[in-house]
Coordinates of C-alpha atoms in Angstrom, one line a residue:
Chain A
X1 CA 49.0 16.0 9.2
X2 CA 46.4 15.8 6.4
X3 CA 44.8 18.5 4.3
X4 CA 42.0 19.7 6.7
X5 CA 43.4 18.5 9.5
X6 CA 45.0 22.0 10.6
X7 CA 41.5 23.5 9.9
X8 CA 39.8 22.6 12.7
X9 CA 38.0 19.0 11.2
X10 CA 39.6 17.2 13.7
X11 CA 36.9 14.3 13.6
X12 CA 37.0 11.8 10.0
X13 CA 33.3 11.0 9.1
X14 CA 34.2 9.8 5.7
X15 CA 37.5 7.1 5.6
X16 CA 38.1 5.8 2.3
X17 CA 41.3 3.1 2.6
X18 CA 42.8 1.5 -0.8
X19 CA 39.4 1.1 -2.4
X20 CA 39.9 -0.8 -5.7
X21 CA 37.1 -1.5 -8.9
X22 CA 37.7 -3.1 -12.1
X23 CA 35.7 -3.5 -14.8
X24 CA 34.6 -6.0 -17.6
X25 CA 33.6 -5.2 -20.7
X26 CA 30.7 -6.8 -21.3
X27 CA 31.9 -8.0 -25.5
X28 CA 35.9 -7.6 -25.2
X29 CA 35.9 -9.1 -21.6
X30 CA 39.1 -6.5 -21.6
X31 CA 39.3 -5.3 -17.7
X32 CA 39.0 -1.7 -17.4
X33 CA 40.5 -0.4 -13.9
X34 CA 38.4 2.3 -12.6
X35 CA 39.6 3.2 -9.0
X36 CA 42.9 2.4 -7.5
X37 CA 43.7 2.0 -4.4
X38 CA 42.0 5.4 -3.7
X39 CA 42.9 6.6 -0.2
X40 CA 41.4 9.5 1.8
X41 CA 39.3 11.0 5.2
X42 CA 37.0 13.6 5.2
X43 CA 36.7 15.4 8.0
X44 CA 33.0 16.6 10.0
X45 CA 32.2 19.5 8.6
X46 CA 34.9 20.0 5.6
X47 CA 33.8 20.9 2.4
X48 CA 35.3 18.6 -0.5
X49 CA 35.8 19.1 -4.0
X50 CA 35.8 15.6 -6.2
X51 CA 37.8 16.0 -9.6
X52 CA 39.5 14.5 -12.5
X53 CA 38.4 14.2 -16.4
X54 CA 35.7 11.9 -17.7
X55 CA 36.5 8.7 -17.0
X56 CA 38.4 9.4 -14.2
X57 CA 37.0 7.3 -11.7
X58 CA 34.7 10.1 -9.8
X59 CA 31.4 8.7 -10.3
X60 CA 32.8 5.4 -8.7
X61 CA 34.1 6.4 -6.1
X62 CA 31.4 8.6 -5.0
X63 CA 28.6 5.4 -5.8
X64 CA 31.3 3.5 -3.6
X65 CA 31.0 5.6 -0.5
X66 CA 26.9 5.6 -0.8
X67 CA 27.2 1.8 -1.1
X68 CA 25.9 1.4 -4.5
X69 CA 29.3 0.2 -6.1
X70 CA 30.9 -2.8 -4.0
X71 CA 35.1 -2.3 -3.8
X72 CA 37.1 -4.9 -5.0
X73 CA 39.4 -4.3 -2.2
X74 CA 39.7 -1.5 0.3
X75 CA 37.1 -0.3 3.2
X76 CA 35.2 2.5 3.2
X77 CA 34.0 3.9 7.0
X78 CA 31.3 6.6 7.2
X79 CA 30.7 7.8 11.0
X80 CA 32.5 4.4 11.8
X81 CA 30.5 2.6 9.7
X82 CA 31.7 0.0 7.2
X83 CA 29.6 0.5 4.5
X84 CA 30.1 -2.6 2.9
X85 CA 29.3 -4.7 6.0
X86 CA 26.7 -2.2 7.7
X87 CA 25.6 -0.3 4.6
X88 CA 22.2 0.3 5.8
X89 CA 22.9 1.5 9.1
X90 CA 25.9 3.6 6.9
X91 CA 23.2 5.2 5.0
X92 CA 21.7 6.6 7.8
X93 CA 24.0 9.0 7.9
X94 CA 24.6 9.9 4.2
X95 CA 22.0 11.7 1.1
X96 CA 22.4 12.2 -2.2
X97 CA 22.2 13.9 -5.4
X98 CA 23.9 11.3 -8.2
X99 CA 21.6 11.8 -11.5
X100 CA 20.3 15.9 -11.0
X101 CA 17.4 16.3 -12.0
X102 CA 17.0 12.4 -12.8
X103 CA 16.9 11.5 -9.3
X104 CA 13.0 12.5 -9.6
X105 CA 9.6 11.3 -10.5
X106 CA 8.7 13.6 -13.1
X107 CA 4.9 13.0 -12.2
X108 CA 4.8 13.8 -9.0
X109 CA 4.4 17.5 -8.2
X110 CA 7.8 19.4 -6.4
X111 CA 6.1 19.1 -2.5
X112 CA 4.8 15.2 -3.6
X113 CA 8.5 14.6 -4.5
X114 CA 10.3 16.1 -1.2
X115 CA 7.5 13.8 0.7
X116 CA 7.4 10.8 -0.5
X117 CA 11.6 10.9 -0.3
X118 CA 11.0 11.8 3.4
X119 CA 9.0 8.9 3.3
X120 CA 11.4 6.6 2.1
X121 CA 13.4 7.4 4.6
X122 CA 11.0 6.4 7.3
X123 CA 9.7 10.2 8.1
X124 CA 6.6 11.4 8.2
X125 CA 4.7 14.2 6.3
X126 CA 4.5 16.0 9.3
X127 CA 7.6 15.2 11.1
X128 CA 9.1 17.5 7.2
X129 CA 6.9 19.9 6.9
X130 CA 8.1 22.6 8.6
X131 CA 11.7 21.7 7.1
X132 CA 10.1 21.1 3.6
X133 CA 8.2 25.1 4.0
X134 CA 12.3 26.2 4.6
X135 CA 14.1 24.3 1.7
X136 CA 10.6 25.3 -0.6
X137 CA 11.7 29.0 0.1
X138 CA 15.5 28.2 0.4
X139 CA 15.5 26.9 -3.3
X140 CA 12.7 29.4 -4.6
X141 CA 10.1 26.5 -5.3
X142 CA 7.5 27.8 -3.3
X143 CA 4.7 28.8 -6.2
X144 CA 5.7 25.2 -7.7
X145 CA 5.3 23.4 -5.0
X146 CA 2.5 21.8 -6.7
X147 CA 4.0 21.9 -10.6
X148 CA 4.5 18.7 -12.1
X149 CA 8.7 17.9 -12.3
X150 CA 8.1 17.4 -16.0
X151 CA 6.9 20.7 -16.1
X152 CA 9.6 22.4 -14.2
X153 CA 13.2 24.0 -16.4
X154 CA 16.3 21.8 -15.7
X155 CA 17.5 24.3 -13.6
X156 CA 14.3 23.9 -11.2
X157 CA 14.4 20.0 -11.2
X158 CA 18.2 20.7 -10.3
X159 CA 17.3 22.4 -7.3
X160 CA 14.2 20.2 -6.8
X161 CA 17.0 17.1 -6.6
X162 CA 19.4 19.5 -4.0
X163 CA 16.6 19.6 -1.7
X164 CA 15.2 16.2 -1.7
X165 CA 19.2 15.8 -0.7
X166 CA 19.0 18.2 1.8
X167 CA 15.8 16.9 3.1
X168 CA 16.9 14.2 5.0
X169 CA 19.2 16.2 6.9
X170 CA 21.8 13.3 7.1
X171 CA 25.4 14.6 8.3
X172 CA 27.4 14.1 4.8
X173 CA 25.6 14.8 1.7
X174 CA 27.3 14.0 -1.9
X175 CA 26.7 16.0 -5.1
X176 CA 27.7 14.6 -8.2
X177 CA 27.6 17.3 -10.3
X178 CA 25.2 19.8 -9.3
X179 CA 25.2 22.4 -11.7
X180 CA 25.8 20.2 -14.9
X181 CA 23.7 21.6 -18.0
X182 CA 22.7 24.7 -15.9
X183 CA 22.9 27.9 -18.2
X184 CA 25.1 30.7 -16.4
X185 CA 22.6 32.3 -13.9
X186 CA 20.7 29.0 -12.2
X187 CA 24.4 27.8 -11.9
X188 CA 25.5 30.7 -10.6
X189 CA 21.9 30.9 -8.0
X190 CA 22.6 27.3 -7.2
X191 CA 26.0 28.1 -5.9
X192 CA 25.0 31.2 -3.9
X193 CA 22.2 28.6 -2.1
X194 CA 24.9 26.4 -1.4
X195 CA 27.5 28.8 -0.2
X196 CA 24.5 29.3 2.2
X197 CA 23.9 26.0 3.2
X198 CA 27.5 25.3 3.6
X199 CA 28.2 28.1 6.0
X200 CA 25.1 28.2 7.5
X201 CA 24.1 24.3 8.2
X202 CA 28.4 22.7 8.6
X203 CA 27.2 19.6 6.5
X204 CA 29.8 17.9 5.6
X205 CA 29.6 17.9 1.6
X206 CA 31.2 16.1 -1.4
X207 CA 31.1 17.8 -4.3
X208 CA 32.3 16.0 -7.7
X209 CA 32.0 18.5 -10.1
X210 CA 33.7 19.8 -13.6
X211 CA 32.6 23.8 -12.6
X212 CA 35.4 25.0 -11.6
X213 CA 34.0 28.4 -10.3
X214 CA 32.1 26.1 -7.5
X215 CA 34.7 23.9 -6.5
X216 CA 36.6 27.1 -6.2
X217 CA 33.8 28.8 -3.6
X218 CA 33.1 26.2 -1.6
X219 CA 35.5 23.6 -1.2
X220 CA 37.3 24.1 1.6
X221 CA 40.1 20.8 0.0
X222 CA 39.8 18.9 -3.8
X223 CA 41.1 15.6 -4.3
X224 CA 41.7 15.2 -8.1
X225 CA 41.3 11.7 -9.7
X226 CA 43.3 10.9 -13.1
X227 CA 43.0 7.1 -14.3
X228 CA 41.5 5.9 -11.1
X229 CA 44.5 7.3 -9.2
X230 CA 44.4 10.5 -6.4
X231 CA 46.6 12.4 -8.3
X232 CA 46.3 15.8 -5.4
X233 CA 44.6 15.7 -1.6
X234 CA 45.2 19.6 -1.2
X235 CA 43.5 22.4 0.7
X236 CA 41.9 24.6 -2.4
X237 CA 43.6 28.1 -1.4
X238 CA 46.8 26.3 -1.1
X239 CA 47.0 25.0 -4.7
X240 CA 46.1 28.0 -5.7
X241 CA 48.9 29.7 -3.8
X242 CA 50.9 27.2 -5.2
X243 CA 50.6 27.6 -8.5
X244 CA 49.8 31.6 -8.3
X245 CA 53.8 32.1 -6.5
X246 CA 55.4 30.4 -9.1
X247 CA 54.0 31.6 -12.4
X248 CA 55.7 34.6 -14.2
X249 CA 55.0 36.2 -17.1
X250 CA 57.8 38.3 -18.0
X251 CA 58.8 40.8 -20.6
X252 CA 62.0 41.1 -22.5
X253 CA 63.5 43.8 -24.6
X254 CA 65.1 41.9 -26.8
X255 CA 64.6 38.2 -28.5
X256 CA 65.8 35.4 -27.2
X257 CA 69.2 34.0 -29.5
X258 CA 68.6 30.4 -30.3
X259 CA 70.8 29.5 -27.6
X260 CA 69.2 31.1 -25.1
X261 CA 66.1 29.7 -26.2
X262 CA 67.3 26.2 -26.4
X263 CA 68.7 26.6 -22.5
X264 CA 65.2 27.8 -21.3
X265 CA 63.1 24.7 -23.4
X266 CA 65.9 22.6 -21.5
X267 CA 65.4 24.0 -18.4
X268 CA 61.9 25.2 -17.9
X269 CA 59.8 22.5 -20.7
X270 CA 56.3 24.1 -19.7
X271 CA 57.7 27.7 -20.7
X272 CA 56.0 29.5 -23.5
X273 CA 58.2 31.7 -25.6
X274 CA 56.5 34.3 -27.6
X275 CA 58.0 37.2 -29.9
X276 CA 55.9 40.4 -30.4
X277 CA 56.1 43.6 -32.8
X278 CA 56.8 45.6 -30.0
X279 CA 57.9 43.5 -27.0
X280 CA 58.8 39.4 -26.2
X281 CA 57.5 37.3 -23.0
X282 CA 58.8 34.7 -21.5
X283 CA 55.4 32.6 -19.1
X284 CA 57.4 30.4 -16.8
X285 CA 55.6 28.2 -13.9
X286 CA 58.6 28.1 -11.5
X287 CA 58.8 24.5 -9.2
X288 CA 61.3 26.1 -7.1
X289 CA 61.8 29.7 -6.2
X290 CA 65.7 29.2 -6.7
X291 CA 64.9 28.6 -10.5
X292 CA 64.6 32.2 -10.5
X293 CA 68.2 32.9 -10.4
X294 CA 69.0 30.0 -13.2
X295 CA 66.2 31.7 -15.8
X296 CA 68.2 35.2 -15.2
X297 CA 71.4 33.9 -15.5
X298 CA 69.6 32.4 -18.7
X299 CA 68.5 36.0 -20.2
X300 CA 71.9 37.1 -18.4
X301 CA 74.6 35.0 -20.5
X302 CA 73.5 37.7 -23.7
X303 CA 73.0 40.8 -22.0
X304 CA 68.7 40.4 -21.8
X305 CA 67.1 43.7 -20.9
X306 CA 64.1 42.4 -18.6
X307 CA 61.8 45.8 -18.8
X308 CA 59.3 43.8 -16.4
X309 CA 58.3 40.4 -14.2
X310 CA 54.5 40.1 -13.5
X311 CA 52.5 37.6 -11.3
X312 CA 50.2 35.6 -13.3
X313 CA 46.5 35.3 -11.6
X314 CA 45.7 31.4 -11.7
X315 CA 42.1 30.5 -11.6
X316 CA 41.0 26.7 -10.3
X317 CA 40.7 25.6 -13.5
X318 CA 43.8 26.7 -14.3
X319 CA 45.1 24.8 -11.6
X320 CA 42.6 21.7 -12.5
X321 CA 44.3 22.1 -16.2
X322 CA 47.8 22.0 -14.9
X323 CA 47.6 18.9 -12.5
X324 CA 45.7 16.9 -14.8
X325 CA 47.9 17.7 -18.2
X326 CA 51.6 17.7 -16.0
X327 CA 50.8 15.9 -13.3
X328 CA 54.4 14.5 -12.7
X329 CA 55.5 17.9 -12.1
X330 CA 53.1 18.6 -9.0
X331 CA 53.7 15.4 -7.3
X332 CA 57.7 16.4 -7.8
X333 CA 56.8 19.8 -5.7
Chain B
X1 CA 6.0 3.7 12.9
X2 CA 9.2 3.8 10.1
X3 CA 6.9 1.0 8.1
X4 CA 3.7 3.2 8.5
X5 CA 5.5 6.3 7.2
X6 CA 7.1 4.1 4.6
X7 CA 3.9 2.8 4.0
X8 CA 1.6 5.8 3.7
X9 CA 4.5 7.6 1.3
X10 CA 4.3 4.7 -1.0
X11 CA 0.5 4.0 -1.1
X12 CA -0.2 7.5 -1.7
X13 CA 2.3 7.4 -4.6
X14 CA 0.7 4.9 -6.0
X15 CA -2.4 6.3 -5.8
X16 CA -1.3 9.5 -7.4
X17 CA 0.3 8.0 -9.8
X18 CA -2.8 5.8 -11.2
X19 CA -5.1 9.2 -11.1
X20 CA -2.8 10.5 -13.4
X21 CA -2.0 7.7 -15.4
X22 CA -5.9 7.4 -15.1
X23 CA -7.3 6.5 -18.8
X24 CA -4.5 3.5 -18.6
X25 CA -5.5 1.8 -15.6
X26 CA -9.4 2.5 -17.5
X27 CA -7.6 0.3 -20.7
X28 CA -6.7 -2.6 -18.6
X29 CA -9.8 -2.9 -16.8
X30 CA -11.9 -3.0 -20.1
X31 CA -9.5 -5.7 -21.7
X32 CA -10.4 -7.9 -18.3
X33 CA -13.6 -7.0 -19.1
X34 CA -13.4 -8.5 -22.7
X35 CA -11.8 -11.1 -21.9
X36 CA -14.3 -11.6 -19.3
X37 CA -17.1 -11.3 -22.2
X38 CA -15.0 -13.8 -24.2
X39 CA -14.9 -16.3 -22.1
X40 CA -18.6 -16.0 -21.0
X41 CA -20.4 -16.1 -24.5
X42 CA -17.8 -19.0 -25.5
X43 CA -19.6 -20.9 -22.8
X44 CA -22.8 -19.9 -23.5
X45 CA -22.5 -20.8 -27.3
X46 CA -20.3 -23.9 -27.0
X47 CA -20.0 -25.1 -23.5
X48 CA -21.9 -27.9 -21.9
X49 CA -25.6 -25.9 -20.8
X50 CA -26.0 -28.7 -17.9
X51 CA -22.7 -27.0 -16.4
X52 CA -23.1 -23.9 -17.6
X53 CA -23.8 -21.9 -14.4
X54 CA -20.5 -23.2 -12.8
X55 CA -18.5 -22.9 -15.8
X56 CA -19.7 -19.2 -15.9
X57 CA -18.7 -18.5 -11.8
X58 CA -15.4 -20.6 -12.8
X59 CA -14.4 -17.7 -15.4
X60 CA -15.7 -14.9 -13.4
X61 CA -13.2 -15.6 -10.2
X62 CA -10.5 -17.2 -12.5
X63 CA -10.5 -13.7 -14.9
X64 CA -10.6 -11.4 -12.0
X65 CA -7.5 -13.2 -10.1
X66 CA -5.6 -13.3 -13.2
X67 CA -5.9 -9.0 -13.0
X68 CA -5.2 -8.8 -9.7
X69 CA -2.5 -11.9 -9.5
X70 CA -0.7 -9.8 -12.8
X71 CA -1.2 -6.8 -12.0
X72 CA 0.5 -7.2 -8.5
X73 CA 3.3 -9.4 -9.9
X74 CA 4.3 -8.3 -12.7
X75 CA 4.5 -4.8 -11.4
X76 CA 7.0 -5.0 -9.5
X77 CA 9.2 -6.2 -12.9
X78 CA 8.0 -3.3 -14.5
X79 CA 8.3 -0.6 -11.6
X80 CA 12.6 -1.7 -11.0
X81 CA 12.6 -1.4 -15.1
X82 CA 11.3 2.2 -15.0
X83 CA 12.9 3.3 -11.8
X84 CA 16.5 2.4 -13.4
X85 CA 15.2 3.8 -17.1
X86 CA 14.0 7.6 -14.9
X87 CA 17.3 7.1 -12.1
X88 CA 15.1 7.3 -9.5
X89 CA 16.8 3.7 -8.4
X90 CA 19.7 4.8 -7.2
X91 CA 17.8 7.3 -4.9
X92 CA 16.0 4.2 -3.6
X93 CA 19.1 2.2 -2.8
X94 CA 20.1 5.3 -0.5
X95 CA 17.3 4.8 1.6
X96 CA 18.1 3.1 5.0
X97 CA 15.6 1.3 5.3
X98 CA 16.5 -1.0 2.1
X99 CA 14.8 -1.2 -1.3
X100 CA 13.3 -4.3 0.3
X101 CA 10.8 -2.6 2.1
X102 CA 10.7 -0.2 -0.4
X103 CA 9.5 -2.6 -3.0
X104 CA 7.2 -4.8 -0.5
X105 CA 5.4 -1.7 0.6
X106 CA 4.6 -0.9 -3.3
X107 CA 3.4 -4.2 -3.3
X108 CA 0.7 -3.9 -0.3
X109 CA 0.2 -0.5 -2.3
X110 CA -0.4 -1.6 -5.9
X111 CA -2.6 -4.8 -3.9
X112 CA -5.2 -2.9 -2.0
X113 CA -5.6 -0.7 -4.9
X114 CA -6.0 -3.6 -7.9
X115 CA -8.4 -5.7 -5.0
X116 CA -11.0 -2.0 -5.8
X117 CA -10.3 -2.9 -9.8
X118 CA -10.8 -6.8 -9.2
X119 CA -14.4 -6.0 -7.6
X120 CA -15.0 -3.5 -9.6
X121 CA -14.5 -6.5 -12.1
X122 CA -16.0 -9.3 -10.8
X123 CA -19.5 -7.0 -10.2
X124 CA -19.3 -6.2 -13.9
X125 CA -19.0 -9.8 -14.9
X126 CA -21.3 -10.6 -12.7
X127 CA -24.0 -8.0 -13.4
X128 CA -23.6 -9.2 -16.7
X129 CA -23.9 -12.6 -16.2
X130 CA -26.6 -13.1 -13.8
X131 CA -24.4 -15.0 -12.0
X132 CA -23.9 -14.6 -8.2
X133 CA -20.9 -15.2 -6.6
X134 CA -20.6 -15.3 -2.4
X135 CA -18.3 -12.4 -1.9
X136 CA -18.7 -12.3 1.1
X137 CA -15.1 -10.5 2.5
X138 CA -15.1 -12.4 6.2
X139 CA -14.5 -15.4 4.0
X140 CA -12.8 -14.5 1.3
X141 CA -10.6 -12.1 2.8
X142 CA -8.3 -14.1 5.0
X143 CA -7.6 -16.4 2.2
X144 CA -6.7 -14.0 -0.3
X145 CA -4.6 -12.2 2.3
X146 CA -2.3 -15.5 3.1
X147 CA -2.2 -16.1 -0.8
X148 CA -0.5 -12.9 -1.6
X149 CA 2.7 -14.0 0.6
X150 CA 3.2 -16.1 -1.8
X151 CA 2.3 -13.7 -4.6
X152 CA 4.7 -11.1 -3.1
X153 CA 7.2 -13.4 -2.7
X154 CA 7.1 -14.2 -7.1
X155 CA 7.1 -10.2 -7.3
X156 CA 11.0 -9.9 -5.0
X157 CA 12.3 -12.9 -7.8
X158 CA 11.1 -11.1 -10.7
X159 CA 12.1 -8.1 -9.2
X160 CA 15.5 -9.6 -8.6
X161 CA 15.9 -10.3 -12.2
X162 CA 14.6 -7.3 -13.1
X163 CA 17.3 -5.3 -10.9
X164 CA 20.1 -7.2 -12.9
X165 CA 18.1 -8.3 -16.4
X166 CA 16.7 -4.9 -17.0
X167 CA 15.0 -5.3 -20.2
X168 CA 12.5 -7.9 -19.2
X169 CA 9.4 -6.8 -20.4
X170 CA 9.4 -10.0 -22.7
X171 CA 9.7 -11.9 -20.4
X172 CA 6.7 -10.3 -18.4
X173 CA 4.8 -11.0 -22.1
X174 CA 5.0 -13.9 -21.6
X175 CA 4.6 -14.5 -17.8
X176 CA 1.0 -13.2 -18.0
X177 CA -0.3 -16.3 -20.1
X178 CA 1.9 -18.6 -17.8
X179 CA 0.3 -16.9 -15.0
X180 CA -3.4 -17.4 -17.0
X181 CA -2.9 -21.3 -17.1
X182 CA -2.2 -21.1 -13.6
X183 CA -5.6 -19.3 -12.5
X184 CA -7.2 -21.6 -15.3
X185 CA -6.7 -24.6 -14.8
X186 CA -8.2 -26.1 -11.8
X187 CA -6.2 -27.8 -8.9
X188 CA -8.2 -31.6 -9.5
X189 CA -6.9 -31.7 -13.4
X190 CA -3.4 -31.3 -12.3
X191 CA -2.8 -31.4 -8.5
X192 CA 0.9 -30.9 -8.8
X193 CA 0.0 -27.1 -9.5
X194 CA -0.9 -26.4 -5.9
X195 CA 2.8 -26.6 -5.2
X196 CA 3.4 -23.8 -7.7
X197 CA 2.9 -20.2 -5.8
X198 CA -0.9 -18.6 -5.0
X199 CA -2.6 -21.7 -6.9
X200 CA -4.2 -23.6 -4.2
X201 CA -5.2 -20.3 -2.5
X202 CA -7.2 -19.3 -5.6
X203 CA -8.4 -23.0 -5.5
X204 CA -9.7 -22.5 -2.2
X205 CA -11.7 -18.7 -2.5
X206 CA -13.4 -20.2 -5.9
X207 CA -14.8 -22.9 -3.8
X208 CA -15.9 -20.6 -1.2
X209 CA -17.6 -18.2 -3.7
X210 CA -19.2 -20.9 -5.9
X211 CA -19.9 -23.5 -3.0
X212 CA -20.9 -20.7 -0.7
X213 CA -19.1 -22.4 1.8
X214 CA -17.4 -21.1 5.2
X215 CA -14.0 -21.0 6.4
X216 CA -14.4 -24.1 8.6
X217 CA -15.4 -26.3 6.3
X218 CA -12.4 -26.0 4.4
X219 CA -9.5 -28.9 5.9
X220 CA -7.3 -27.5 8.0
X221 CA -4.7 -29.3 5.8
X222 CA -5.7 -27.2 3.6
X223 CA -4.6 -24.3 5.2
X224 CA -1.1 -25.7 6.1
X225 CA -0.2 -26.6 2.9
X226 CA -1.2 -22.9 2.1
X227 CA 0.4 -21.4 5.0
X228 CA 3.2 -23.1 4.5
X229 CA 3.5 -22.2 0.3
X230 CA 2.9 -18.5 1.1
X231 CA 6.1 -18.5 3.8
X232 CA 8.2 -21.0 0.9
X233 CA 7.9 -18.6 -1.6
X234 CA 8.1 -15.2 0.2
X235 CA 11.5 -16.9 2.2
X236 CA 12.9 -18.1 -1.6
X237 CA 11.9 -14.5 -3.4
X238 CA 13.7 -12.4 -0.9
X239 CA 16.9 -14.8 -0.9
X240 CA 16.3 -14.4 -5.0
X241 CA 16.5 -10.5 -4.6
X242 CA 18.8 -10.4 -2.2
X243 CA 21.4 -12.0 -4.0
X244 CA 20.0 -10.1 -7.2
X245 CA 21.2 -7.0 -5.7
X246 CA 24.7 -8.1 -4.4
X247 CA 25.3 -9.6 -8.0
X248 CA 24.1 -5.8 -9.2
X249 CA 26.3 -3.4 -6.5
X250 CA 29.4 -6.2 -7.6
X251 CA 28.9 -5.4 -11.2
X252 CA 27.7 -2.2 -10.7
X253 CA 24.5 -2.6 -12.7
X254 CA 21.9 -0.2 -10.0
X255 CA 22.2 2.6 -12.0
X256 CA 22.3 1.1 -16.0
X257 CA 19.9 0.5 -18.4

């Protein structure tokens, strides 16, 4: 059973199977593999976070899902339609924000942009009039509706770009870096709007982002891509739980001997050992719950006194960093 | 209905942008008028006085058509480059109607708007020269519309090229002089030019306007040739455009500039 199926998301709306994409560098003719055998499914109504460091292959994956980039191998189905063979039919089910505020016509007003993009999907101004009113008020753009886009702040432009994507009324929405370059206040506002949309509209959303609070608050499930391959495909809460339960901060009454420190490093290579003026602290990530006994055996050998054990609360950013830096450890777990 | 909504949206967008860039548009119109004046005074001072009237009428129509062909055909190449620079090209590719349809409606929109400018230019030139042409839309418009089909085909070829190469401004600048040659050189001097796009149509319209003849006075062979020429160029244009799109999607060029 895949992540997602156990939470009531039964029907698959996006099926990505074994996609690969390589590019040839113009000058050196070197072949760069951007996406290497990536497979995952997204279920109807699910909100999926697509994470990864820069150059990991997230944008290439999103562009292949949109049919803007052709995969060298593999297949992508949107609502059962092969995006590479029946692209236009499949696009009836997807809308996207790909380059944020750059996706807009800066010499058109807010309302003109909304109406123009609706027209490009074959919708009349009359058909979308009510929906435009709703989006303008939902995104707090009503008082700016007749202003040219180039006169708006970046945050407002970003909000408009998302409103344009929502106006299409598609089942699937792809948001590539929706909060990139926004200040904390606007980023928070956008997150709140997206939360309402997720809650009320039950659309299938894929969010590619470096903004961890966005992923933590909005996504049901997350896929972490690194060097073109899927490193993690797991529900957000499970990931947090997994790392949270095994991360401990242990305060000791005495410093560890050299032999103890050596054993600690050998057995728990990712652990940190800090000697302070009044106390010594060991922070450790335990791969298996029974590892705690081995840790205590190290302390017991020389009678080191354990003063307290605290579970380290972990946020999604730390989880992401742990996985990307030490993906082998996660795979073993 | 979807087609109509698409056409409506694109005519509206082109009109709004034209209004917002009005100084540019007026400057362009003035440029063509100045080119006409140069041709007019050239004919007046160094041309053959015996054929003065015909030569002036010929240059009025040629300058007006040059402005129409250039503005319509180069427009789409510039549009693709601008969209790629702005970052909106990929967003256009998210339309389930297909970019070729969006581009076609934009060409139609641009053609309609440029026709208005062409009429303004024609009247300005006729007023200046005192030479009045037969502008009956019932006789000229059908031929202009068929001619426009071949222009659309070439526009699609340019659009395809722009999707892959992006930096085609230099090519478009050279292309405007190629268009000038195609519009100005009479078919009687270079009959093979009839196989080029739109040349036959321009020649037919010129004959109607100068010789004041009706549609029925033009041989059916000319109509057949014009229609066949337009169909061939439109088909070729669409094939080239779709092939370029495929290459761009394979190489990931849509979002690049």
